Amino acid sequence: VQLVESGGGLVQAGGSLRLSCAASGTIFSDDIMAWYRQAPGRKRELVAEITTYGSANYGDAVKGRFTITRDNAKDTVYLQMNSLKPEDTAVYYCRADEPDRGGGPLNFWGQGTQVTVSS
């Protein structure tokens, strides 16, 4: 399984970015997809996740500002980030959770994309 993130960069506070994560080597429509982030010196934290049915959950810090969506036809999950704050600065990682097909559930991570929000 390969997950390739893109869309990170430098943006001013109040601005927007859209992250993409393209998946391959997995049955994407069967996977729960999620975005995590990790800032320097901090633990990796859940930003948002989306189920196979399109139901989304968000971390408290991003509720109302970020939106996760998925396109099963393109095997891609997106994270629209609005009203960005300096505290959103982190490396953002895509994660795919495959269902248990008898060998136990499996999860996979992308390599991460840097998001930097300047004040």
PDB file of C-alpha atoms in Angstrom:
ATOM      1  CA  VAL A   1       0.000   0.000   0.000  1.00  0.00           C
ATOM      2  CA  GLN A   2       1.283   3.444  -0.895  1.00  0.00           C
ATOM      3  CA  LEU A   3      -0.102   6.750   0.315  1.00  0.00           C
ATOM      4  CA  VAL A   4       1.211   9.939  -1.263  1.00  0.00           C
ATOM      5  CA  GLU A   5       0.328  13.275   0.311  1.00  0.00           C
ATOM      6  CA  SER A   6       0.527  16.607  -1.457  1.00  0.00           C
ATOM      7  CA  GLY A   7      -0.659  20.169  -1.041  1.00  0.00           C
ATOM      8  CA  GLY A   8       1.329  21.294   1.958  1.00  0.00           C
ATOM      9  CA  GLY A   9       3.197  24.571   2.080  1.00  0.00           C
ATOM     10  CA  LEU A  10       3.545  27.942   3.710  1.00  0.00           C
ATOM     11  CA  VAL A  11       0.468  30.077   4.267  1.00  0.00           C
ATOM     12  CA  GLN A  12      -0.398  33.128   6.333  1.00  0.00           C
ATOM     13  CA  ALA A  13      -2.732  32.906   9.290  1.00  0.00           C
ATOM     14  CA  GLY A  14      -6.325  33.019   8.146  1.00  0.00           C
ATOM     15  CA  GLY A  15      -5.496  31.399   4.841  1.00  0.00           C
ATOM     16  CA  SER A  16      -6.455  28.041   3.373  1.00  0.00           C
ATOM     17  CA  LEU A  17      -4.782  24.928   2.052  1.00  0.00           C
ATOM     18  CA  ARG A  18      -6.080  21.712   0.562  1.00  0.00           C
ATOM     19  CA  LEU A  19      -4.187  18.498   1.189  1.00  0.00           C
ATOM     20  CA  SER A  20      -4.572  15.418  -0.987  1.00  0.00           C
ATOM     21  CA  CYS A  21      -3.639  11.810  -0.316  1.00  0.00           C
ATOM     22  CA  ALA A  22      -3.603   9.405  -3.236  1.00  0.00           C
ATOM     23  CA  ALA A  23      -3.773   5.722  -2.328  1.00  0.00           C
ATOM     24  CA  SER A  24      -2.638   2.700  -4.294  1.00  0.00           C
ATOM     25  CA  GLY A  25      -2.323  -1.004  -3.592  1.00  0.00           C
ATOM     26  CA  THR A  26      -5.444  -1.101  -1.435  1.00  0.00           C
ATOM     27  CA  ILE A  27      -9.191  -1.403  -1.943  1.00  0.00           C
ATOM     28  CA  PHE A  28      -9.680   2.254  -1.136  1.00  0.00           C
ATOM     29  CA  SER A  29     -13.453   2.131  -0.828  1.00  0.00           C
ATOM     30  CA  ASP A  30     -13.106  -0.413   1.997  1.00  0.00           C
ATOM     31  CA  ASP A  31     -10.684   1.712   4.013  1.00  0.00           C
ATOM     32  CA  ILE A  32     -11.254   4.182   6.795  1.00  0.00           C
ATOM     33  CA  MET A  33      -9.086   7.155   5.889  1.00  0.00           C
ATOM     34  CA  ALA A  34      -7.673   9.720   8.256  1.00  0.00           C
ATOM     35  CA  TRP A  35      -5.388  12.708   8.568  1.00  0.00           C
ATOM     36  CA  TYR A  36      -3.048  13.055  11.538  1.00  0.00           C
ATOM     37  CA  ARG A  37      -0.533  15.744  12.348  1.00  0.00           C
ATOM     38  CA  GLN A  38       2.583  16.040  14.424  1.00  0.00           C
ATOM     39  CA  ALA A  39       4.197  19.266  15.528  1.00  0.00           C
ATOM     40  CA  PRO A  40       7.790  19.373  16.827  1.00  0.00           C
ATOM     41  CA  GLY A  41       8.001  18.028  20.361  1.00  0.00           C
ATOM     42  CA  ARG A  42       4.387  16.915  20.377  1.00  0.00           C
ATOM     43  CA  LYS A  43       2.565  13.619  19.968  1.00  0.00           C
ATOM     44  CA  ARG A  44       0.920  12.726  16.692  1.00  0.00           C
ATOM     45  CA  GLU A  45      -2.757  13.627  16.914  1.00  0.00           C
ATOM     46  CA  LEU A  46      -5.864  12.837  14.936  1.00  0.00           C
ATOM     47  CA  VAL A  47      -7.071  15.691  12.757  1.00  0.00           C
ATOM     48  CA  ALA A  48      -9.969  14.036  10.955  1.00  0.00           C
ATOM     49  CA  GLU A  49     -11.173  10.657   9.790  1.00  0.00           C
ATOM     50  CA  ILE A  50     -13.788   9.533   7.302  1.00  0.00           C
ATOM     51  CA  THR A  51     -15.510   6.176   7.159  1.00  0.00           C
ATOM     52  CA  THR A  52     -16.268   4.132   4.100  1.00  0.00           C
ATOM     53  CA  TYR A  53     -19.763   5.626   4.157  1.00  0.00           C
ATOM     54  CA  GLY A  54     -18.465   9.189   4.248  1.00  0.00           C
ATOM     55  CA  SER A  55     -19.147   9.890   7.911  1.00  0.00           C
ATOM     56  CA  ALA A  56     -16.517  12.249   9.315  1.00  0.00           C
ATOM     57  CA  ASN A  57     -15.078  12.910  12.753  1.00  0.00           C
ATOM     58  CA  TYR A  58     -12.762  15.762  13.710  1.00  0.00           C
ATOM     59  CA  GLY A  59     -10.322  16.634  16.417  1.00  0.00           C
ATOM     60  CA  ASP A  60     -11.541  19.396  18.719  1.00  0.00           C
ATOM     61  CA  ALA A  61      -8.832  21.789  17.562  1.00  0.00           C
ATOM     62  CA  VAL A  62     -10.019  21.794  13.953  1.00  0.00           C
ATOM     63  CA  LYS A  63     -13.787  21.430  14.202  1.00  0.00           C
ATOM     64  CA  GLY A  64     -15.554  24.009  12.083  1.00  0.00           C
ATOM     65  CA  ARG A  65     -12.392  24.900  10.147  1.00  0.00           C
ATOM     66  CA  PHE A  66     -11.284  21.682   8.435  1.00  0.00           C
ATOM     67  CA  THR A  67     -13.269  19.352   6.192  1.00  0.00           C
ATOM     68  CA  ILE A  68     -12.309  15.828   5.188  1.00  0.00           C
ATOM     69  CA  THR A  69     -13.736  14.295   2.027  1.00  0.00           C
ATOM     70  CA  ARG A  70     -13.007  11.272  -0.115  1.00  0.00           C
ATOM     71  CA  ASP A  71     -13.342  10.408  -3.780  1.00  0.00           C
ATOM     72  CA  ASN A  72     -13.530   6.644  -4.150  1.00  0.00           C
ATOM     73  CA  ALA A  73     -13.353   6.923  -7.935  1.00  0.00           C
ATOM     74  CA  LYS A  74      -9.935   8.567  -7.614  1.00  0.00           C
ATOM     75  CA  ASP A  75      -8.718   6.637  -4.543  1.00  0.00           C
ATOM     76  CA  THR A  76      -8.020   9.972  -2.926  1.00  0.00           C
ATOM     77  CA  VAL A  77      -8.836  11.623   0.385  1.00  0.00           C
ATOM     78  CA  TYR A  78      -8.723  15.382   0.871  1.00  0.00           C
ATOM     79  CA  LEU A  79      -8.375  17.767   3.770  1.00  0.00           C
ATOM     80  CA  GLN A  80      -9.654  21.288   3.208  1.00  0.00           C
ATOM     81  CA  MET A  81      -8.128  23.555   5.825  1.00  0.00           C
ATOM     82  CA  ASN A  82      -9.611  27.024   6.308  1.00  0.00           C
ATOM     83  CA  SER A  83      -8.961  29.790   8.816  1.00  0.00           C
ATOM     84  CA  LEU A  84      -5.505  28.389   9.463  1.00  0.00           C
ATOM     85  CA  LYS A  85      -3.707  29.325  12.663  1.00  0.00           C
ATOM     86  CA  PRO A  86      -0.006  29.228  13.542  1.00  0.00           C
ATOM     87  CA  GLU A  87      -0.777  26.340  15.903  1.00  0.00           C
ATOM     88  CA  ASP A  88      -1.855  24.275  12.887  1.00  0.00           C
ATOM     89  CA  THR A  89       1.801  24.155  11.834  1.00  0.00           C
ATOM     90  CA  ALA A  90       2.831  20.497  11.679  1.00  0.00           C
ATOM     91  CA  VAL A  91       3.652  17.615   9.417  1.00  0.00           C
ATOM     92  CA  TYR A  92       0.358  16.168   8.195  1.00  0.00           C
ATOM     93  CA  TYR A  93       0.129  12.436   7.610  1.00  0.00           C
ATOM     94  CA  CYS A  94      -2.427  10.381   5.751  1.00  0.00           C
ATOM     95  CA  ARG A  95      -3.437   7.017   7.189  1.00  0.00           C
ATOM     96  CA  ALA A  96      -5.417   4.141   5.713  1.00  0.00           C
ATOM     97  CA  ASP A  97      -7.075   1.513   7.921  1.00  0.00           C
ATOM     98  CA  GLU A  98      -7.877  -1.674   6.061  1.00  0.00           C
ATOM     99  CA  PRO A  99     -10.641  -3.924   7.383  1.00  0.00           C
ATOM    100  CA  ASP A 100      -9.819  -7.221   9.037  1.00  0.00           C
ATOM    101  CA  ARG A 101      -9.804  -9.844   6.308  1.00  0.00           C
ATOM    102  CA  GLY A 102      -8.695 -12.648   8.619  1.00  0.00           C
ATOM    103  CA  GLY A 103      -5.124 -11.606   9.267  1.00  0.00           C
ATOM    104  CA  GLY A 104      -6.005  -8.749  11.573  1.00  0.00           C
ATOM    105  CA  PRO A 105      -6.632  -5.093  10.701  1.00  0.00           C
ATOM    106  CA  LEU A 106      -3.812  -3.289   8.938  1.00  0.00           C
ATOM    107  CA  ASN A 107      -2.969   0.388   8.804  1.00  0.00           C
ATOM    108  CA  PHE A 108      -0.605   2.308   6.566  1.00  0.00           C
ATOM    109  CA  TRP A 109       0.929   5.774   6.681  1.00  0.00           C
ATOM    110  CA  GLY A 110       2.043   8.268   4.095  1.00  0.00           C
ATOM    111  CA  GLN A 111       5.358  10.068   4.265  1.00  0.00           C
ATOM    112  CA  GLY A 112       3.838  13.339   5.441  1.00  0.00           C
ATOM    113  CA  THR A 113       3.564  16.844   4.082  1.00  0.00           C
ATOM    114  CA  GLN A 114       4.662  19.991   5.906  1.00  0.00           C
ATOM    115  CA  VAL A 115       2.145  22.721   6.650  1.00  0.00           C
ATOM    116  CA  THR A 116       3.508  25.970   8.031  1.00  0.00           C
ATOM    117  CA  VAL A 117       1.234  28.818   9.071  1.00  0.00           C
ATOM    118  CA  SER A 118       2.897  32.172   9.650  1.00  0.00           C
ATOM    119  CA  SER A 119       1.477  34.784  11.987  1.00  0.00           C
TER     120      SER A 119
END
